[in-house]
Amino acid sequence: MRFSTAILGVIGLASLAGCSSASGPYGGGTGGGQGGGGPAGTVTLGPGIQFVSAHNGSQNPAVDTIPVRGSITWTWTGSLPHSVQSTGSTSFTSSGTKTGSGTYAVTFTAPGTYHYDCAVHGSAMTGTIVVH
Ligand SMILES: [Cu+2]
């Protein structure tokens, strides 16, 4: 008697679409020193209790990655009061609390990871900016 065993090695190449920058490593890589007038990020406040990144749709935290000398513009929507309040050790100038419409822009000249929240809603409403 002979037993022949056929082993079918099925190799599944799971191609993970690496598109989710919201959960990617923030390794502040080697900045390439891109020229002035760099890309800008835009973040919406509201209409609920949320910061939403226009770049990748992430929210609470809204995560944006920009080059050094890039800028972020926050735009208020909805009827709730919100603010952009820098938290953490690497900081930037916070905005005041606004309601309704309005914008606030900051240009980041130093690499680092900047955390912020809303002075009204605190940890329920957060964002992160990675400058590299
Ligand atoms: Cu808020």
PDB file of C-alpha atoms and ligand atoms in Angstrom:
ATOM      1  CA  MET A   1       0.000   0.000   0.000  1.00  0.00           C
ATOM      2  CA  ARG A   2       1.170   3.406  -0.840  1.00  0.00           C
ATOM      3  CA  PHE A   3      -0.021   6.638   0.518  1.00  0.00           C
ATOM      4  CA  SER A   4       0.764   9.628  -1.453  1.00  0.00           C
ATOM      5  CA  THR A   5       0.169  12.825   0.183  1.00  0.00           C
ATOM      6  CA  ALA A   6      -0.236  15.866  -1.841  1.00  0.00           C
ATOM      7  CA  ILE A   7       0.372  18.963   0.048  1.00  0.00           C
ATOM      8  CA  LEU A   8      -0.979  21.934  -1.590  1.00  0.00           C
ATOM      9  CA  GLY A   9       0.749  24.916  -0.298  1.00  0.00           C
ATOM     10  CA  VAL A  10      -1.522  27.751  -0.785  1.00  0.00           C
ATOM     11  CA  ILE A  11       0.318  30.907  -0.301  1.00  0.00           C
ATOM     12  CA  GLY A  12      -1.952  33.763   0.181  1.00  0.00           C
ATOM     13  CA  LEU A  13      -0.340  37.011  -0.501  1.00  0.00           C
ATOM     14  CA  ALA A  14      -2.415  39.300   1.521  1.00  0.00           C
ATOM     15  CA  SER A  15      -1.763  42.660   0.141  1.00  0.00           C
ATOM     16  CA  LEU A  16      -2.559  45.085   2.801  1.00  0.00           C
ATOM     17  CA  ALA A  17      -3.452  48.344   1.286  1.00  0.00           C
ATOM     18  CA  GLY A  18      -1.268  50.647   3.239  1.00  0.00           C
ATOM     19  CA  CYS A  19      -3.426  53.644   3.047  1.00  0.00           C
ATOM     20  CA  SER A  20      -4.517  54.243   6.573  1.00  0.00           C
ATOM     21  CA  SER A  21      -2.275  57.027   7.608  1.00  0.00           C
ATOM     22  CA  ALA A  22      -4.395  57.580  10.679  1.00  0.00           C
ATOM     23  CA  SER A  23      -2.839  54.609  12.378  1.00  0.00           C
ATOM     24  CA  GLY A  24       0.561  54.683  10.808  1.00  0.00           C
ATOM     25  CA  PRO A  25       3.796  55.187  12.658  1.00  0.00           C
ATOM     26  CA  TYR A  26       4.662  58.749  13.309  1.00  0.00           C
ATOM     27  CA  GLY A  27       8.319  58.322  12.979  1.00  0.00           C
ATOM     28  CA  GLY A  28       9.219  61.859  12.141  1.00  0.00           C
ATOM     29  CA  GLY A  29      11.484  60.574   9.389  1.00  0.00           C
ATOM     30  CA  THR A  30      14.257  62.398   7.731  1.00  0.00           C
ATOM     31  CA  GLY A  31      12.694  65.572   6.559  1.00  0.00           C
ATOM     32  CA  GLY A  32      13.638  66.416   3.054  1.00  0.00           C
ATOM     33  CA  GLY A  33      13.451  70.143   3.450  1.00  0.00           C
ATOM     34  CA  GLN A  34      10.796  70.954   0.956  1.00  0.00           C
ATOM     35  CA  GLY A  35      10.648  74.460  -0.326  1.00  0.00           C
ATOM     36  CA  GLY A  36       8.532  77.280   0.991  1.00  0.00           C
ATOM     37  CA  GLY A  37       4.824  77.603   0.539  1.00  0.00           C
ATOM     38  CA  GLY A  38       4.506  73.974   1.460  1.00  0.00           C
ATOM     39  CA  PRO A  39       1.378  71.882   1.561  1.00  0.00           C
ATOM     40  CA  ALA A  40      -1.299  72.994   3.925  1.00  0.00           C
ATOM     41  CA  GLY A  41      -3.586  70.926   6.058  1.00  0.00           C
ATOM     42  CA  THR A  42      -7.192  71.772   6.714  1.00  0.00           C
ATOM     43  CA  VAL A  43      -9.190  70.644   9.714  1.00  0.00           C
ATOM     44  CA  THR A  44     -12.869  71.200  10.381  1.00  0.00           C
ATOM     45  CA  LEU A  45     -14.223  71.848  13.873  1.00  0.00           C
ATOM     46  CA  GLY A  46     -17.707  70.451  14.222  1.00  0.00           C
ATOM     47  CA  PRO A  47     -20.470  70.319  13.387  1.00  0.00           C
ATOM     48  CA  GLY A  48     -20.528  67.937  16.345  1.00  0.00           C
ATOM     49  CA  ILE A  49     -17.838  67.403  18.950  1.00  0.00           C
ATOM     50  CA  GLN A  50     -15.080  66.602  16.549  1.00  0.00           C
ATOM     51  CA  PHE A  51     -12.013  67.738  14.696  1.00  0.00           C
ATOM     52  CA  VAL A  52     -12.016  66.236  11.186  1.00  0.00           C
ATOM     53  CA  SER A  53      -8.968  66.191   8.961  1.00  0.00           C
ATOM     54  CA  ALA A  54      -9.759  67.021   5.364  1.00  0.00           C
ATOM     55  CA  HIS A  55      -6.657  65.134   4.347  1.00  0.00           C
ATOM     56  CA  ASN A  56      -7.617  61.652   5.471  1.00  0.00           C
ATOM     57  CA  GLY A  57     -10.961  61.960   7.206  1.00  0.00           C
ATOM     58  CA  SER A  58      -9.539  61.043  10.585  1.00  0.00           C
ATOM     59  CA  GLN A  59     -11.212  62.518  13.620  1.00  0.00           C
ATOM     60  CA  ASN A  60     -10.599  62.599  17.363  1.00  0.00           C
ATOM     61  CA  PRO A  61      -7.778  62.598  16.770  1.00  0.00           C
ATOM     62  CA  ALA A  62      -7.737  64.342  13.448  1.00  0.00           C
ATOM     63  CA  VAL A  63      -4.249  63.470  12.269  1.00  0.00           C
ATOM     64  CA  ASP A  64      -2.370  65.639   9.813  1.00  0.00           C
ATOM     65  CA  THR A  65       1.191  65.310   8.652  1.00  0.00           C
ATOM     66  CA  ILE A  66       2.823  68.329   7.110  1.00  0.00           C
ATOM     67  CA  PRO A  67       6.358  69.362   6.229  1.00  0.00           C
ATOM     68  CA  VAL A  68       8.253  71.972   8.166  1.00  0.00           C
ATOM     69  CA  ARG A  69       6.924  75.403   7.199  1.00  0.00           C
ATOM     70  CA  GLY A  70       3.597  73.862   6.266  1.00  0.00           C
ATOM     71  CA  SER A  71       0.436  75.247   7.764  1.00  0.00           C
ATOM     72  CA  ILE A  72      -2.831  74.043   9.192  1.00  0.00           C
ATOM     73  CA  THR A  73      -6.066  75.952   8.840  1.00  0.00           C
ATOM     74  CA  TRP A  74      -8.936  75.109  11.157  1.00  0.00           C
ATOM     75  CA  THR A  75     -12.452  76.015  10.066  1.00  0.00           C
ATOM     76  CA  TRP A  76     -15.390  76.257  12.450  1.00  0.00           C
ATOM     77  CA  THR A  77     -18.719  74.761  11.394  1.00  0.00           C
ATOM     78  CA  GLY A  78     -21.984  74.133  13.176  1.00  0.00           C
ATOM     79  CA  SER A  79     -23.378  75.942  16.160  1.00  0.00           C
ATOM     80  CA  LEU A  80     -21.250  74.638  19.032  1.00  0.00           C
ATOM     81  CA  PRO A  81     -18.397  76.661  20.502  1.00  0.00           C
ATOM     82  CA  HIS A  82     -14.959  75.178  19.914  1.00  0.00           C
ATOM     83  CA  SER A  83     -11.332  76.128  20.129  1.00  0.00           C
ATOM     84  CA  VAL A  84      -7.940  74.846  19.112  1.00  0.00           C
ATOM     85  CA  GLN A  85      -5.971  74.427  22.314  1.00  0.00           C
ATOM     86  CA  SER A  86      -2.385  73.262  22.188  1.00  0.00           C
ATOM     87  CA  THR A  87      -1.545  70.549  24.702  1.00  0.00           C
ATOM     88  CA  GLY A  88       1.610  68.624  25.409  1.00  0.00           C
ATOM     89  CA  SER A  89       5.233  69.649  25.541  1.00  0.00           C
ATOM     90  CA  THR A  90       5.665  70.756  21.952  1.00  0.00           C
ATOM     91  CA  SER A  91       3.173  73.535  21.648  1.00  0.00           C
ATOM     92  CA  PHE A  92       1.832  76.177  19.353  1.00  0.00           C
ATOM     93  CA  THR A  93      -0.307  79.242  19.897  1.00  0.00           C
ATOM     94  CA  SER A  94      -3.867  78.305  20.787  1.00  0.00           C
ATOM     95  CA  SER A  95      -6.897  79.975  19.276  1.00  0.00           C
ATOM     96  CA  GLY A  96      -9.678  81.572  21.208  1.00  0.00           C
ATOM     97  CA  THR A  97     -13.061  79.922  21.519  1.00  0.00           C
ATOM     98  CA  LYS A  98     -15.316  80.683  18.576  1.00  0.00           C
ATOM     99  CA  THR A  99     -18.837  79.747  17.641  1.00  0.00           C
ATOM    100  CA  GLY A 100     -20.262  79.307  14.196  1.00  0.00           C
ATOM    101  CA  SER A 101     -17.896  80.297  11.457  1.00  0.00           C
ATOM    102  CA  GLY A 102     -14.325  81.420  11.386  1.00  0.00           C
ATOM    103  CA  THR A 103     -10.864  80.135  10.691  1.00  0.00           C
ATOM    104  CA  TYR A 104      -7.565  79.899  12.488  1.00  0.00           C
ATOM    105  CA  ALA A 105      -4.243  79.156  10.834  1.00  0.00           C
ATOM    106  CA  VAL A 106      -0.835  78.229  12.201  1.00  0.00           C
ATOM    107  CA  THR A 107       2.412  77.748  10.314  1.00  0.00           C
ATOM    108  CA  PHE A 108       4.721  75.180  11.876  1.00  0.00           C
ATOM    109  CA  THR A 109       8.415  75.941  11.624  1.00  0.00           C
ATOM    110  CA  ALA A 110       9.814  73.258  13.939  1.00  0.00           C
ATOM    111  CA  PRO A 111       9.534  69.509  13.528  1.00  0.00           C
ATOM    112  CA  GLY A 112       7.662  67.637  16.183  1.00  0.00           C
ATOM    113  CA  THR A 113       4.363  66.110  17.178  1.00  0.00           C
ATOM    114  CA  TYR A 114       1.789  68.626  18.313  1.00  0.00           C
ATOM    115  CA  HIS A 115      -1.260  67.524  20.226  1.00  0.00           C
ATOM    116  CA  TYR A 116      -4.276  69.691  20.691  1.00  0.00           C
ATOM    117  CA  ASP A 117      -7.818  69.559  21.920  1.00  0.00           C
ATOM    118  CA  CYS A 118     -10.811  71.829  22.254  1.00  0.00           C
ATOM    119  CA  ALA A 119     -10.945  73.962  25.387  1.00  0.00           C
ATOM    120  CA  VAL A 120     -14.700  73.432  25.539  1.00  0.00           C
ATOM    121  CA  HIS A 121     -14.866  69.694  24.925  1.00  0.00           C
ATOM    122  CA  GLY A 122     -11.488  68.547  26.199  1.00  0.00           C
ATOM    123  CA  SER A 123     -10.479  64.959  25.618  1.00  0.00           C
ATOM    124  CA  ALA A 124     -13.669  64.267  23.667  1.00  0.00           C
ATOM    125  CA  MET A 125     -12.307  66.375  20.846  1.00  0.00           C
ATOM    126  CA  THR A 126      -8.659  65.989  19.922  1.00  0.00           C
ATOM    127  CA  GLY A 127      -6.190  66.311  17.105  1.00  0.00           C
ATOM    128  CA  THR A 128      -2.565  65.681  16.283  1.00  0.00           C
ATOM    129  CA  ILE A 129      -0.219  67.398  13.881  1.00  0.00           C
ATOM    130  CA  VAL A 130       3.018  65.745  12.868  1.00  0.00           C
ATOM    131  CA  VAL A 131       5.521  68.197  11.421  1.00  0.00           C
ATOM    132  CA  HIS A 132       8.510  66.609   9.735  1.00  0.00           C
TER     133      HIS A 132
HETATM  134 CU    CU B   1     -15.221  71.647  20.869  1.00  0.00          CU
END
